[in-house]
Coordinates of C-alpha atoms and ligand atoms in Angstrom, one line a residue:
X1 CA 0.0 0.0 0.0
X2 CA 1.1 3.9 0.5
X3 CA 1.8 3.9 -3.4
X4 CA 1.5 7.4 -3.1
X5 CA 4.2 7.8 0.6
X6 CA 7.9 7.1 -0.6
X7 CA 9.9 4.8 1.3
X8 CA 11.1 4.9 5.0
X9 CA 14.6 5.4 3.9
X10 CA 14.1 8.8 1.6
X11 CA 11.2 10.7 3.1
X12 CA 12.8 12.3 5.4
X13 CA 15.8 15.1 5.3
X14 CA 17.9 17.7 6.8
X15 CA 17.8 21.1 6.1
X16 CA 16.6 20.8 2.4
X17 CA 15.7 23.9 0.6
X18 CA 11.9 24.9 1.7
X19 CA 10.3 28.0 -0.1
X20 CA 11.2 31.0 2.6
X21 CA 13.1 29.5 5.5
X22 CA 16.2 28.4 5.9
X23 CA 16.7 27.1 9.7
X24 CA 18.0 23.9 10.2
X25 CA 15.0 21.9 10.8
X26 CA 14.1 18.5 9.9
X27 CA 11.7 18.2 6.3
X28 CA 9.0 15.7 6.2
X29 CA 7.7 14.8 2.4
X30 CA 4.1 13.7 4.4
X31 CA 2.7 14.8 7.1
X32 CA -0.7 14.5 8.4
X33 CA -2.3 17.4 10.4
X34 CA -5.0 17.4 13.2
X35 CA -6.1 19.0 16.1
X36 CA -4.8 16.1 18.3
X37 CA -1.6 14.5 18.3
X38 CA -2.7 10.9 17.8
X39 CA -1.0 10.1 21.6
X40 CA -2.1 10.9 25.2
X41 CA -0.1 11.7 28.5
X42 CA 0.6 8.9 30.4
X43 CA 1.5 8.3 34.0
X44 CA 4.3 5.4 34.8
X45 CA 2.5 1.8 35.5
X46 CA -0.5 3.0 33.8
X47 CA -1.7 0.9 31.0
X48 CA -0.1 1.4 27.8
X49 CA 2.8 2.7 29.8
X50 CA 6.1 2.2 27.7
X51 CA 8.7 4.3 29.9
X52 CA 8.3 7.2 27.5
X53 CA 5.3 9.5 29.6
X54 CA 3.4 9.1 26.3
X55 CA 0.9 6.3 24.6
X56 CA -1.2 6.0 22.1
X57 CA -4.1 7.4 21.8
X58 CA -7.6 5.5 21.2
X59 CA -10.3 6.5 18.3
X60 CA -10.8 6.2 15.3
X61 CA -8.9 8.8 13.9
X62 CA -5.8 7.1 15.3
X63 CA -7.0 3.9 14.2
X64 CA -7.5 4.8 11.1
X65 CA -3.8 6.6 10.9
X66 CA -1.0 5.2 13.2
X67 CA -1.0 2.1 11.3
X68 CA 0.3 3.9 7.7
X69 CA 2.3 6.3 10.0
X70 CA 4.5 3.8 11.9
X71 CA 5.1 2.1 8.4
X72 CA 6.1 5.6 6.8
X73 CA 8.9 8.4 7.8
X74 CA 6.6 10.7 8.0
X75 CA 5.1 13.4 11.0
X76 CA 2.3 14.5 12.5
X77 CA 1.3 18.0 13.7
X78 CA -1.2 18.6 16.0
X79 CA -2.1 19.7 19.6
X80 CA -0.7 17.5 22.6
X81 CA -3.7 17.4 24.5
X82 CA -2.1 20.3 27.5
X83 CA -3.4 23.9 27.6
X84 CA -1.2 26.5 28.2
X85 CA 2.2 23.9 27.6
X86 CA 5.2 24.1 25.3
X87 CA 6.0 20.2 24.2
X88 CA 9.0 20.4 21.7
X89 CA 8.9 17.7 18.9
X90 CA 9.4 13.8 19.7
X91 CA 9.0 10.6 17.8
X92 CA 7.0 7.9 19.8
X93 CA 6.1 4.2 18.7
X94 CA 7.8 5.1 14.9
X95 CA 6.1 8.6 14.1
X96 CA 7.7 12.0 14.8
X97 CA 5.4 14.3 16.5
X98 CA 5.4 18.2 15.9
X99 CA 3.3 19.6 18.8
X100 CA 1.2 22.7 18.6
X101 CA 0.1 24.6 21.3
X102 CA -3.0 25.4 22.3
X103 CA -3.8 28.2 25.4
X104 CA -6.0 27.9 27.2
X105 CA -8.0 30.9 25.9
X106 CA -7.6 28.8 22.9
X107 CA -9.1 25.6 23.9
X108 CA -12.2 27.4 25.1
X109 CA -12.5 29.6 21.8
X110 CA -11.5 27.3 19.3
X111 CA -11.7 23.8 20.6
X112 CA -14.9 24.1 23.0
X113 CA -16.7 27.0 21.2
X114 CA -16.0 27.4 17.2
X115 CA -15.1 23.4 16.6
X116 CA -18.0 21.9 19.0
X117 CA -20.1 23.9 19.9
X118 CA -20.8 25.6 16.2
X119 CA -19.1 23.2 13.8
X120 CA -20.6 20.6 15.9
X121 CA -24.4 21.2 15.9
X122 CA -24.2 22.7 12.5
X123 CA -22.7 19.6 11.1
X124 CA -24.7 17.3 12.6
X125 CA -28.3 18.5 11.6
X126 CA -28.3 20.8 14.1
X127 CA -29.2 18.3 16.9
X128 CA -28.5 20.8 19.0
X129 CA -28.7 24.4 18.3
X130 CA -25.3 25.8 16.4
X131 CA -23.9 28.7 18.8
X132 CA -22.3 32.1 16.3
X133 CA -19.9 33.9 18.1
X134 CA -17.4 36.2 16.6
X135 CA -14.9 36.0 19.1
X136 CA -14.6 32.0 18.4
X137 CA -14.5 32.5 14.9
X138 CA -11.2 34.5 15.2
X139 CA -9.8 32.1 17.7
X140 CA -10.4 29.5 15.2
X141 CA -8.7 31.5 12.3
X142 CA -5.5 32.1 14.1
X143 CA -5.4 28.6 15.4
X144 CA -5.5 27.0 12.3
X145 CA -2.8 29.4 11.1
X146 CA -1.3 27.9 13.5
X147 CA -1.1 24.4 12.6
X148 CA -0.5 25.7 9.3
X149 CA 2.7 27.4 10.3
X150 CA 3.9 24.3 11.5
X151 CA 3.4 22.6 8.4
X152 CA 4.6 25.6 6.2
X153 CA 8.4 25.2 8.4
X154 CA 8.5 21.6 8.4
X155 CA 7.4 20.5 5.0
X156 CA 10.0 19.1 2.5
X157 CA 9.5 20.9 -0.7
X158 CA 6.4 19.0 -3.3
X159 CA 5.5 17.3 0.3
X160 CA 2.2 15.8 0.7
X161 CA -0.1 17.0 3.3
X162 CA -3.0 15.5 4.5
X163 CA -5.3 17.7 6.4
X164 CA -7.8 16.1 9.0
X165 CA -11.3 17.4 9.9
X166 CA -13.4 20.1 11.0
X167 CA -11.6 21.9 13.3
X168 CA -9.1 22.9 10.8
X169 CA -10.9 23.5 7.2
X170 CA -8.8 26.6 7.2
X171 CA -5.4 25.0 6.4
X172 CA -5.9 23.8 2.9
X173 CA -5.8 27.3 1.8
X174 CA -3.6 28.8 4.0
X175 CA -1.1 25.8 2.9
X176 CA -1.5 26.9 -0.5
X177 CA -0.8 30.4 0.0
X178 CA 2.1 29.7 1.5
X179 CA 3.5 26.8 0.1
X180 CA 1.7 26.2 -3.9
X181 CA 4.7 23.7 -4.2
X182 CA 2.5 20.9 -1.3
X183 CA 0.2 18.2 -2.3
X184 CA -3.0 19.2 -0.4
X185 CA -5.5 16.2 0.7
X186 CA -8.1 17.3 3.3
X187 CA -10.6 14.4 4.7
X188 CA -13.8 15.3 6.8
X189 CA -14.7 12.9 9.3
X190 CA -18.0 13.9 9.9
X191 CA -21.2 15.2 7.3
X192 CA -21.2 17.7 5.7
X193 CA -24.3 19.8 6.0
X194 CA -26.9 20.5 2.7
X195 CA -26.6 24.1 1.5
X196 CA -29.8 25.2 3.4
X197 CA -28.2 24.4 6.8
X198 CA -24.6 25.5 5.9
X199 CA -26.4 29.2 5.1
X200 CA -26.9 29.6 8.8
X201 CA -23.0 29.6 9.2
X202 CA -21.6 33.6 8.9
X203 CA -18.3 32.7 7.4
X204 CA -19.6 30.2 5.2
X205 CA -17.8 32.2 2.4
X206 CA -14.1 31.2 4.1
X207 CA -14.6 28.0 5.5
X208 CA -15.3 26.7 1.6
X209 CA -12.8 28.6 0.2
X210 CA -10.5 27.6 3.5
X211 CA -11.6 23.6 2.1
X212 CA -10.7 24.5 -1.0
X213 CA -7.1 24.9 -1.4
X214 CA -7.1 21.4 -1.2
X215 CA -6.3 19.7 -4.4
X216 CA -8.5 16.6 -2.7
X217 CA -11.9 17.3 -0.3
X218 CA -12.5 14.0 0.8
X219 CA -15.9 13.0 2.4
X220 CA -17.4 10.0 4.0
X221 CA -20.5 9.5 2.0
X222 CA -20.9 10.8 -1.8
X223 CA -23.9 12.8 -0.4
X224 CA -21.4 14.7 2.0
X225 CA -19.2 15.2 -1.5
X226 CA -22.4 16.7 -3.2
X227 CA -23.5 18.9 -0.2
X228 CA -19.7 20.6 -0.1
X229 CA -20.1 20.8 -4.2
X230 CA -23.5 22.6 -4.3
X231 CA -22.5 25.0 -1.2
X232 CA -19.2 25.4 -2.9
X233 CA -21.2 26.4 -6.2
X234 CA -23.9 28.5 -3.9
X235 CA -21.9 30.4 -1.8
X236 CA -18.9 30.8 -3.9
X237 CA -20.4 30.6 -7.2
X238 CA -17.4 28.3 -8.3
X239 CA -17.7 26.3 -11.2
X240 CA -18.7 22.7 -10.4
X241 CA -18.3 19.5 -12.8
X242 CA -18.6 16.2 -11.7
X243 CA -16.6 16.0 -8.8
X244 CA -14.4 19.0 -9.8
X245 CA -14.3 22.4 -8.4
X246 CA -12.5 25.0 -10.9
X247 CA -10.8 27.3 -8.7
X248 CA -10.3 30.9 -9.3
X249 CA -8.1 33.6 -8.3
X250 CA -9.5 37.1 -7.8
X251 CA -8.4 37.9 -11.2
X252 CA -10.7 35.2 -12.3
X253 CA -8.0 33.1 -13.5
X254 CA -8.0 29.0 -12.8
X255 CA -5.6 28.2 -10.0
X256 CA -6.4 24.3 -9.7
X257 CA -8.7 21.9 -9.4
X258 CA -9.8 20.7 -6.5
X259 CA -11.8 17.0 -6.0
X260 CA -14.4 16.1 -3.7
X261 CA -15.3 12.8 -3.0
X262 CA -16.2 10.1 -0.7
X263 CA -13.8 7.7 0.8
X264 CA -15.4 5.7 3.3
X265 CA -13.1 5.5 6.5
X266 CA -12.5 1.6 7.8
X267 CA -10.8 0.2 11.1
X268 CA -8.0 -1.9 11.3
X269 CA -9.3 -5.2 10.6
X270 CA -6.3 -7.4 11.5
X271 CA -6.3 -6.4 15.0
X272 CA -9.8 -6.1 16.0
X273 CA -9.9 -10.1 14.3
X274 CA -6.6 -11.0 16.3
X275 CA -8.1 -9.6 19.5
X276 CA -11.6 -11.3 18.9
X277 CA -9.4 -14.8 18.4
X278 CA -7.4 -14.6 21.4
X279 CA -8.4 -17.2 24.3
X280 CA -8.2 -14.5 27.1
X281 CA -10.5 -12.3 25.5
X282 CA -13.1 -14.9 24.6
X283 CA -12.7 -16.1 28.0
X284 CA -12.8 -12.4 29.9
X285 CA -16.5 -12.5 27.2
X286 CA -17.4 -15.6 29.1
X287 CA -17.0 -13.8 32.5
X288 CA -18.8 -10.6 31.1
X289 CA -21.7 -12.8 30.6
X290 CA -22.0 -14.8 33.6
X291 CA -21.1 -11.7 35.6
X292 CA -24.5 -10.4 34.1
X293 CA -26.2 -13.7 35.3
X294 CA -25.8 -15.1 31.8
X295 CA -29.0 -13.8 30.2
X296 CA -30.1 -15.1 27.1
X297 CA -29.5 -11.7 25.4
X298 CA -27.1 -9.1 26.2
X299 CA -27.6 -6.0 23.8
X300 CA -24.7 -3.1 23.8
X301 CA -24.3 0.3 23.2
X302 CA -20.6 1.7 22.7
X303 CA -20.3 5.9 21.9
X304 CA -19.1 8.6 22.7
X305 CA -20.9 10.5 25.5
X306 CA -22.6 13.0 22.1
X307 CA -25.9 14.3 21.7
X308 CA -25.7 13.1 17.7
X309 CA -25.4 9.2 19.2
X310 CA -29.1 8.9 19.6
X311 CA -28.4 7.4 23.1
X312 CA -31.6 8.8 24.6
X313 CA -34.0 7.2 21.8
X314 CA -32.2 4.1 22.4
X315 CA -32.9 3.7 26.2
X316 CA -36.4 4.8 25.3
X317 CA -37.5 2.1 22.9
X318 CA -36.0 -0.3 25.2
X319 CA -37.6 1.2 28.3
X320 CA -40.9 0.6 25.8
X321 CA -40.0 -3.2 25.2
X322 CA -39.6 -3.5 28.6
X323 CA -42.9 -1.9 29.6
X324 CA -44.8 -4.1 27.0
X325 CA -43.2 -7.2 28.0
X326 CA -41.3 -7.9 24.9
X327 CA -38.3 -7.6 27.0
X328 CA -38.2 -9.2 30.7
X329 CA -35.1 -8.4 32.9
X330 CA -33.3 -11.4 33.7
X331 CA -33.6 -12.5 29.9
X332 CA -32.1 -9.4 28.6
X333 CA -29.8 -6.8 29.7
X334 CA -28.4 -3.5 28.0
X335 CA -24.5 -2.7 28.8
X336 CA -24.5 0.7 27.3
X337 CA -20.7 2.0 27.9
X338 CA -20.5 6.0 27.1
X339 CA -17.1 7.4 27.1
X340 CA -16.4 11.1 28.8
X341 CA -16.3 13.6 26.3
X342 CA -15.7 17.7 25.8
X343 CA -17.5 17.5 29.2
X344 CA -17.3 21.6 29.4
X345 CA -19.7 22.0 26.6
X346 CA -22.9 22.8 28.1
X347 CA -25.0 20.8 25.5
X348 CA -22.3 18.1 26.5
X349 CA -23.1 18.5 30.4
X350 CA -27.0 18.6 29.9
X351 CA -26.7 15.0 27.8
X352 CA -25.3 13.6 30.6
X353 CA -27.6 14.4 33.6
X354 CA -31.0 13.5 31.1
X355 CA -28.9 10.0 29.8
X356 CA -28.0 9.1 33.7
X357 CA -31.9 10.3 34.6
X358 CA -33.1 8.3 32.4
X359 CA -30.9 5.2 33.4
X360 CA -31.9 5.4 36.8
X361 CA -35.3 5.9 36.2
X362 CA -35.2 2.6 34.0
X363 CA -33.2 0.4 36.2
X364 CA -35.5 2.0 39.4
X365 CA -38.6 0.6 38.2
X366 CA -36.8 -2.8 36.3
X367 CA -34.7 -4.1 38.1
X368 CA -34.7 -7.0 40.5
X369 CA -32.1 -7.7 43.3
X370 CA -30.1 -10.0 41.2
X371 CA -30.2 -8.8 37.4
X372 CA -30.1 -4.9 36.2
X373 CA -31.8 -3.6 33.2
X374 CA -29.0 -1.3 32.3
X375 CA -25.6 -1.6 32.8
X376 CA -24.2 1.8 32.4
X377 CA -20.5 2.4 32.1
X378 CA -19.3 6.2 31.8
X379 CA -16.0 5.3 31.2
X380 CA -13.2 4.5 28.2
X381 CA -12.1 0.8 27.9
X382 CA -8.8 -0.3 26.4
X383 CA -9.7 -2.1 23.0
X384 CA -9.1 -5.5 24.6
X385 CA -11.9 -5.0 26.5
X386 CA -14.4 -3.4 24.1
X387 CA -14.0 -6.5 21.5
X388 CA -14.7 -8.6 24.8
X389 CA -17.9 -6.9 25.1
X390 CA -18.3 -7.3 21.3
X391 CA -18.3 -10.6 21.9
X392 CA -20.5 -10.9 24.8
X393 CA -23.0 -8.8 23.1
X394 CA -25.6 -10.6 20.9
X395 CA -27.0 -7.3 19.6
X396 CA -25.1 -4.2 18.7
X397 CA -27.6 -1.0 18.9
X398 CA -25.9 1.7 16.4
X399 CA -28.6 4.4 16.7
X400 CA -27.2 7.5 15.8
X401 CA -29.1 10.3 14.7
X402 CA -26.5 11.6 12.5
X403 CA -23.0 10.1 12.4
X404 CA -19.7 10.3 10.0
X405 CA -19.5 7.0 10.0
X406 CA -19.5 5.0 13.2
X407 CA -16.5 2.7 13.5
X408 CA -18.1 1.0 16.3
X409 CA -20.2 -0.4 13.7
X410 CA -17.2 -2.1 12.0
X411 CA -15.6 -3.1 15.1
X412 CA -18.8 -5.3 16.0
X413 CA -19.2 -7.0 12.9
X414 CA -15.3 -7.7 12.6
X415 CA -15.1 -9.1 16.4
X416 CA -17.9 -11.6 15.5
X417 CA -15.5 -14.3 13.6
X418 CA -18.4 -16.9 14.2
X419 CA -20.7 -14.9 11.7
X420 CA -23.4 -14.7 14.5
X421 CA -25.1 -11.6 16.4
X422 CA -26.9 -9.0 15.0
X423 CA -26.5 -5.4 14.4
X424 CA -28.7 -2.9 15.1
X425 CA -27.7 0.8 12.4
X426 CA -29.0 3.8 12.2
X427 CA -29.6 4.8 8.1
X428 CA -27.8 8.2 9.2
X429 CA -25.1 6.9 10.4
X430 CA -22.3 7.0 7.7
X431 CA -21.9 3.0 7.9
X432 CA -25.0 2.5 6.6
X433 CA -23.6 2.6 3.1
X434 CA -21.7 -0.5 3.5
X435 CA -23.3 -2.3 5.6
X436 CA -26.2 -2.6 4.0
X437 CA -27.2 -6.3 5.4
X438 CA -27.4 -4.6 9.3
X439 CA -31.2 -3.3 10.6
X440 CA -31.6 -0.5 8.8
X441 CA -33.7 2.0 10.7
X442 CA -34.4 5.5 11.3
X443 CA -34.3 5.9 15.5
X444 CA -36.6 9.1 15.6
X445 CA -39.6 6.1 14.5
X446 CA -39.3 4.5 17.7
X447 CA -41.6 2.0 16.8
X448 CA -38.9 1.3 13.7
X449 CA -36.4 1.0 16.5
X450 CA -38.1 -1.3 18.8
X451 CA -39.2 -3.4 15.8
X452 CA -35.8 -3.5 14.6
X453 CA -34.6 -4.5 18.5
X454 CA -36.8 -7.3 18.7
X455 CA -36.1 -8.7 15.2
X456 CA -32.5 -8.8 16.2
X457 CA -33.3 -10.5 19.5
X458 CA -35.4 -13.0 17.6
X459 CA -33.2 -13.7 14.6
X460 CA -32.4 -17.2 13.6
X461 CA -29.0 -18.4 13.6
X462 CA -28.8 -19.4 9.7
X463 CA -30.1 -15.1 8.9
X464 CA -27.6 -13.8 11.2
X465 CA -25.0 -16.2 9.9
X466 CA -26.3 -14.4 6.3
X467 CA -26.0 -10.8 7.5
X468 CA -22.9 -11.0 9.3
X469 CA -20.9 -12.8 6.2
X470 CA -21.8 -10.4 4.0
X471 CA -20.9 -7.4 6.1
X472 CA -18.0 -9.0 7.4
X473 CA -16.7 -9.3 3.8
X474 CA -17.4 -5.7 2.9
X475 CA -15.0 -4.8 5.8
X476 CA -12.5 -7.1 5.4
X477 CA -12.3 -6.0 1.5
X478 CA -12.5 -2.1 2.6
X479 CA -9.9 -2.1 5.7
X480 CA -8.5 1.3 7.0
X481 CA -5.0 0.4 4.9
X482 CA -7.5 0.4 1.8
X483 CA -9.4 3.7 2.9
X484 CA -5.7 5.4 3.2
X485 CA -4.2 3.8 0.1
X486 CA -7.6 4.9 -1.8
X487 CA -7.3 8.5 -0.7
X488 CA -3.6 8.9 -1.1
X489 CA -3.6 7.6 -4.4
X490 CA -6.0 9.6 -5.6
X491 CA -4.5 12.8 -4.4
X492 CA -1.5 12.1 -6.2
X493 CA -3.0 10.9 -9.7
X494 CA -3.2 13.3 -12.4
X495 CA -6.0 15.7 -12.7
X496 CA -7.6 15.9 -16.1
X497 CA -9.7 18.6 -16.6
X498 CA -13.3 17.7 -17.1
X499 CA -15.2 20.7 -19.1
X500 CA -17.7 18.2 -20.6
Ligands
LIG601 O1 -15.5 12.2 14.9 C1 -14.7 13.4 15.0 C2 -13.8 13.4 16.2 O2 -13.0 14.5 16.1 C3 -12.9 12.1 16.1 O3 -11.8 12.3 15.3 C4 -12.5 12.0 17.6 O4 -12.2 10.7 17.9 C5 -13.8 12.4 18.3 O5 -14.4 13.3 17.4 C6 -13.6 13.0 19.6 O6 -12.9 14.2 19.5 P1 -12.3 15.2 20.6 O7 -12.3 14.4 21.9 O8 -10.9 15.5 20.2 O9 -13.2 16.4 20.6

């Protein structure tokens, strides 16, 4: 794979010739940006602890990456995770590491507020209401100058850069102002809004434009691709054809052409499938079970604590089934685990007291003294333990109400080597697209949902057997090497100008 990433032994050199700068730095020919560095702080005995203060980091952003970078010379830029500290560069577990920093200022303004809590909402249907303020909005300009900076110094001249996500749709174009001689790729992990939401934003003008200094916009679904292509022709009035944008100058003169399209993130297959066949973890499965008093169905819920999860219509159809007597505690349990996160957002802090309301309310009225109705788990898990809990779980519920792609989705259906449980997807979740043999359902129809629940719970062996083969063979034929390999590749062919 990496056709497009040159070998370990020539990517990377000293004090080459950059555009504008002369310093003796060490030049990178690809380098991936985001706002997090993909590795957390870590105290000494704590797991994941390799001597170093540092490990990696979970997600699926990381997932998706570390793999390509450790195999590559390559670096990442991006924010260590510590407001208001200077980390100079380091290399940990075969990437180098070019920290930003972020004040703290800055991690309320441009992390908390423009990112999250406008980006955010607005991205994501406007779940919640999309906050405006102009004070974020600057905040998020100069951060992603920032990043940019870093890039613009460390960059080997014709280096590829791969731009990640929302919080930084600035760079592309601030990359290409500075440095025309880069290869630009930018990927969006999560939608991209239809024109008629977009509107709302005030600097809807620059965040396109920011976007597209990229030579390649790429999006999970196609109908994220076509969203960015209309607003881009709206807003902008640029000239769209097929999947190219024409890109003009002020003069009116074409500077490039930038792509959009969808590439489909994955997970890394071999691993979740190693974990799923190792004895310990089939065994620590076993114990998950009968530590639940081995009910015949264990359903599980895995996200982010995140309003766009759908986490309260989940507990609600199952508080339904419950109430009807489709669902009897004792028989069935739900483990949902919800992991902390951007807990200083107040949509963020509201989501949790209504989801742990709601939990107690459910397990205070269905419980019994020996089995619980919900386990809930407001914690991270090591991946060891998450595809234990894939494994102990017979039904997966994915219910998002609006989601990039949801790799949780893909994790399930990977850890299940037998080709038996059943999963559970939202249609607006980004997944949906491939795996097209889960429960397809829209979780604001509640009834859809509990119907969907209970023909999960019910299915036969033989049509989960059916299901899960299929899916599982769309994954394994689309891992996160492929989703990489795809993108890169395509960034580096040859554009030829479509004026059909
Ligand atoms: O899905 C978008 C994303 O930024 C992921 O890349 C990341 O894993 C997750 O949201 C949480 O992001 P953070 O904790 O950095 O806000």
């Amino acid at each position: 794979m990496h056709g497009a990433v040159s070998d370990k032994s020539d990517t990377k050199t000293e004090s080459s010739a950059v555009p504008g700068d002369s310093s003796d730095t060490t030049r990178y020919d690809f380098m991936v940006v985001s706002n997090r560095l993909p590795v957390d702080r870590c105290a000494p005995g704590e797991p994941g602890d390799d001597g170093s203060g540092w490990r990696r980091s979970p997600g699926g952003l990381v997932t998706a990456l570390a793999p390509m970078m450790t195999r590559t010379d390559g670096a990442w830029v991006g924010w260590h995770g510590a407001a208001d500290e200077t980390v100079e560069p380091f290399s940990h577990g075969g990437m180098d590491l070019v920290p930003v920093q972020l004040s703290s200022d800055d991690v309320e303004l441009y992390y908390e507020g423009f990112s999250n809590a406008t980006l955010w909402p607005l991205y994501h249907d406007v779940i919640a209401p999309p906050e405006f303020h102009r004070t974020w909005w600057d905040a998020y300009r100069t951060v992603n100058r920032r990043f940019a900076d870093a890039v613009v110094r460390t960059a080997d001249e014709g280096a590829t850069v791969w731009v990640q996500d929302y919080q930084l749709q600035l760079v592309p174009r601030m990359l290409r102002q500075a440095r025309p001689d880069l290869k630009i790729g930018f990927f969006n992990h999560i939608p991209f809004p239809p024109p008629e939401i977009f509107a709302q934003l005030p600097w809807r003008q620059a965040i396109i434009d920011g976007l597209l200094g990229a030579d390649l916009v790429g999006f999970q679904r196609s109908s994220d691709a076509g969203n960015f292509m209309r607003s881009a022709r709206r807003f902008l009035g640029a000239s769209v054809k097929q999947q190219q944008v024409h890109v003009k100058d002020t003069e009116g003169d074409l500077t490039h052409i930038a792509r959009a399209q969808a590439f489909p993130i994955s997970i890394d297959v071999q691993h979740i499938t190693e974990l799923a066949r190792k004895p310990e973890i089939i065994e620590r499965a076993r114990q998950i079970r009968q530590d639940l008093g081995n009910p015949k169905t264990i359903l599980l819920g895995v996200d982010r604590l995140d309003y766009t999860k759908g986490i309260g219509h989940r507990l609600k159809a199952y508080e339904e089934l419950l109430n009807e007597g489709h669902l009897k505690v004792g028989d069935a349990t739900l483990i949902q685990v919800a992991s902390p996160s951007r807990e200083r957002v107040e949509q963020y802090r509201l989501l949790r007291e209504e989801v742990e309301g709601t939990v107690g309310h459910i397990n205070g009225t269905y419980d019994t003294i020996e089995n619980t109705a919900v386990r809930y788990l407001h914690h991270s898990y090591p991946v060891e333990e998450m595809v234990a809990l894939y494994l102990a779980a017979d039904v997966m519920l994915v219910t998002a109400l609006r989601d990039g792609m949801n790799l949780v989705a893909k994790e399930y259906v990977t850890a299940r080597t037998n080709n038996d449980g059943a999963l559970v997807l939202s249609e607006f979740a980004g997944a949906a697209d491939q795996l097209k043999q889960a429960l397809l359902m829209n979780p604001h129809d509640i009834d859809g949902l509990k119907d969907a629940v209970m023909r999960a719970v019910k299915m036969s062996p033989k049509e989960s057997a059916r299901r899960m083969r299929a899916m599982r063979k769309q994954i394994l034929d689309h891992d996160v090497d492929h989703w990489s390999a795809d993108f890169l590749n395509a960034l580096n062919e040859k554009v030829i100008r479509d004026d059909s």
